[in-house]
């Protein structure tokens, strides 16, 4: 069974940057995609960014609200995915969840809090 563990959240001022990391561990790790979702208070969980694990080069997709500011990347050898977040805004405040799809089920991390505030 695969587990996901996020790290890198915290408090940052508007305009600042953060880098989130997600480590996949467990036996027989065969993931098709990995990505990041977020959930702000009193809002539903929304996709932030997703990256293909199988496709060479790692095809990516982003929510319109983060395009040009966030970058998702992967390290297949380490079973890691990252989310570089620049030009952060107060509306980016949320719990960020790492997600993976193995072709059978979605796997979720426990989440990491990101707070943008002056």
Short mmCIF file of C-alpha atoms in Angstrom, two decimals:
data_model
loop_
_atom_site.label_atom_id
_atom_site.label_comp_id
_atom_site.label_asym_id
_atom_site.label_seq_id
_atom_site.Cartn_x
_atom_site.Cartn_y
_atom_site.Cartn_z
CA UNK A 1 0.00 0.00 0.00
CA UNK A 2 1.25 3.47 -0.91
CA UNK A 3 1.42 6.32 1.57
CA UNK A 4 1.89 9.99 0.78
CA UNK A 5 3.52 12.45 3.13
CA UNK A 6 3.55 16.18 2.45
CA UNK A 7 5.95 18.77 3.83
CA UNK A 8 6.87 22.39 3.28
CA UNK A 9 3.77 24.27 4.30
CA UNK A 10 3.84 27.34 6.48
CA UNK A 11 3.10 31.03 6.82
CA UNK A 12 4.39 33.45 4.21
CA UNK A 13 3.68 37.04 3.26
CA UNK A 14 1.84 37.93 0.06
CA UNK A 15 4.20 37.82 -2.88
CA UNK A 16 6.38 35.24 -1.21
CA UNK A 17 7.23 31.69 -2.19
CA UNK A 18 6.92 28.21 -0.75
CA UNK A 19 7.91 24.79 -1.98
CA UNK A 20 5.80 21.79 -1.06
CA UNK A 21 7.15 18.26 -1.23
CA UNK A 22 5.32 14.95 -1.33
CA UNK A 23 7.00 11.62 -0.77
CA UNK A 24 5.40 8.36 -1.85
CA UNK A 25 6.40 5.27 0.08
CA UNK A 26 5.31 1.69 0.44
CA UNK A 27 5.45 -1.49 -1.53
CA UNK A 28 4.92 -1.79 -5.26
CA UNK A 29 4.68 1.92 -6.04
CA UNK A 30 3.14 2.16 -9.48
CA UNK A 31 1.61 5.55 -9.91
CA UNK A 32 0.08 7.01 -13.03
CA UNK A 33 -0.31 10.60 -11.90
CA UNK A 34 0.55 12.67 -8.86
CA UNK A 35 -0.81 16.04 -8.03
CA UNK A 36 -1.80 18.69 -5.55
CA UNK A 37 -5.24 19.70 -4.40
CA UNK A 38 -6.20 22.34 -1.90
CA UNK A 39 -9.12 23.10 0.35
CA UNK A 40 -9.77 26.53 1.79
CA UNK A 41 -12.05 27.05 4.79
CA UNK A 42 -15.70 26.49 3.90
CA UNK A 43 -14.81 25.57 0.32
CA UNK A 44 -14.57 22.34 -1.58
CA UNK A 45 -11.35 20.60 -2.49
CA UNK A 46 -9.97 21.81 -5.83
CA UNK A 47 -7.26 20.65 -8.17
CA UNK A 48 -4.15 22.82 -8.15
CA UNK A 49 -1.74 20.93 -10.41
CA UNK A 50 -1.18 17.43 -11.70
CA UNK A 51 1.73 15.69 -13.38
CA UNK A 52 1.96 12.45 -15.27
CA UNK A 53 4.31 9.89 -13.79
CA UNK A 54 4.25 7.48 -16.71
CA UNK A 55 4.57 9.92 -19.60
CA UNK A 56 8.13 10.87 -20.56
CA UNK A 57 8.75 14.47 -19.64
CA UNK A 58 5.84 14.52 -17.22
CA UNK A 59 2.85 16.22 -18.83
CA UNK A 60 1.32 18.78 -16.48
CA UNK A 61 -1.97 20.54 -15.96
CA UNK A 62 -2.77 23.52 -13.76
CA UNK A 63 -5.78 25.31 -12.38
CA UNK A 64 -6.25 28.64 -14.13
CA UNK A 65 -5.84 30.45 -10.82
CA UNK A 66 -2.24 29.25 -10.39
CA UNK A 67 -0.95 29.20 -13.96
CA UNK A 68 2.26 31.16 -14.28
CA UNK A 69 2.81 31.17 -10.52
CA UNK A 70 2.98 27.51 -9.51
CA UNK A 71 5.15 24.78 -10.97
CA UNK A 72 4.73 21.07 -10.35
CA UNK A 73 7.68 18.76 -10.87
CA UNK A 74 8.64 15.18 -10.14
CA UNK A 75 11.61 13.03 -9.23
CA UNK A 76 10.65 9.55 -10.34
CA UNK A 77 13.73 7.90 -8.85
CA UNK A 78 12.86 9.29 -5.41
CA UNK A 79 9.07 8.89 -5.78
CA UNK A 80 8.71 12.58 -5.04
CA UNK A 81 6.56 15.37 -6.41
CA UNK A 82 7.04 19.05 -5.70
CA UNK A 83 4.97 22.19 -5.96
CA UNK A 84 6.91 25.44 -6.27
CA UNK A 85 4.57 28.30 -5.41
CA UNK A 86 5.60 31.85 -6.27
CA UNK A 87 3.82 35.20 -6.08
CA UNK A 88 1.56 33.82 -3.39
CA UNK A 89 -1.74 35.54 -2.68
CA UNK A 90 -4.01 35.50 0.38
CA UNK A 91 -6.51 33.49 -1.65
CA UNK A 92 -3.94 30.70 -1.93
CA UNK A 93 -4.43 30.04 1.78
CA UNK A 94 -5.62 26.46 2.19
CA UNK A 95 -4.69 22.97 3.27
CA UNK A 96 -2.74 21.44 0.41
CA UNK A 97 -3.10 17.72 -0.20
CA UNK A 98 -0.86 15.48 -2.22
CA UNK A 99 -2.75 13.03 -4.41
CA UNK A 100 -1.79 10.02 -6.46
CA UNK A 101 -3.66 7.76 -8.88
CA UNK A 102 -2.48 4.20 -9.36
CA UNK A 103 -5.11 3.13 -11.85
CA UNK A 104 -7.26 1.57 -9.16
CA UNK A 105 -7.69 4.14 -6.44
CA UNK A 106 -6.86 7.68 -5.45
CA UNK A 107 -4.41 8.03 -2.58
CA UNK A 108 -4.27 11.09 -0.35
CA UNK A 109 -1.74 12.58 1.99
CA UNK A 110 -2.67 14.10 5.33
CA UNK A 111 -2.36 17.67 4.08
CA UNK A 112 -0.14 20.61 4.90
CA UNK A 113 -1.33 24.08 5.84
CA UNK A 114 -0.32 27.03 3.67
CA UNK A 115 -1.20 30.47 5.01
CA UNK A 116 -0.59 33.69 3.11
CA UNK A 117 -0.87 36.69 5.36
CA UNK A 118 0.90 39.91 6.18
#
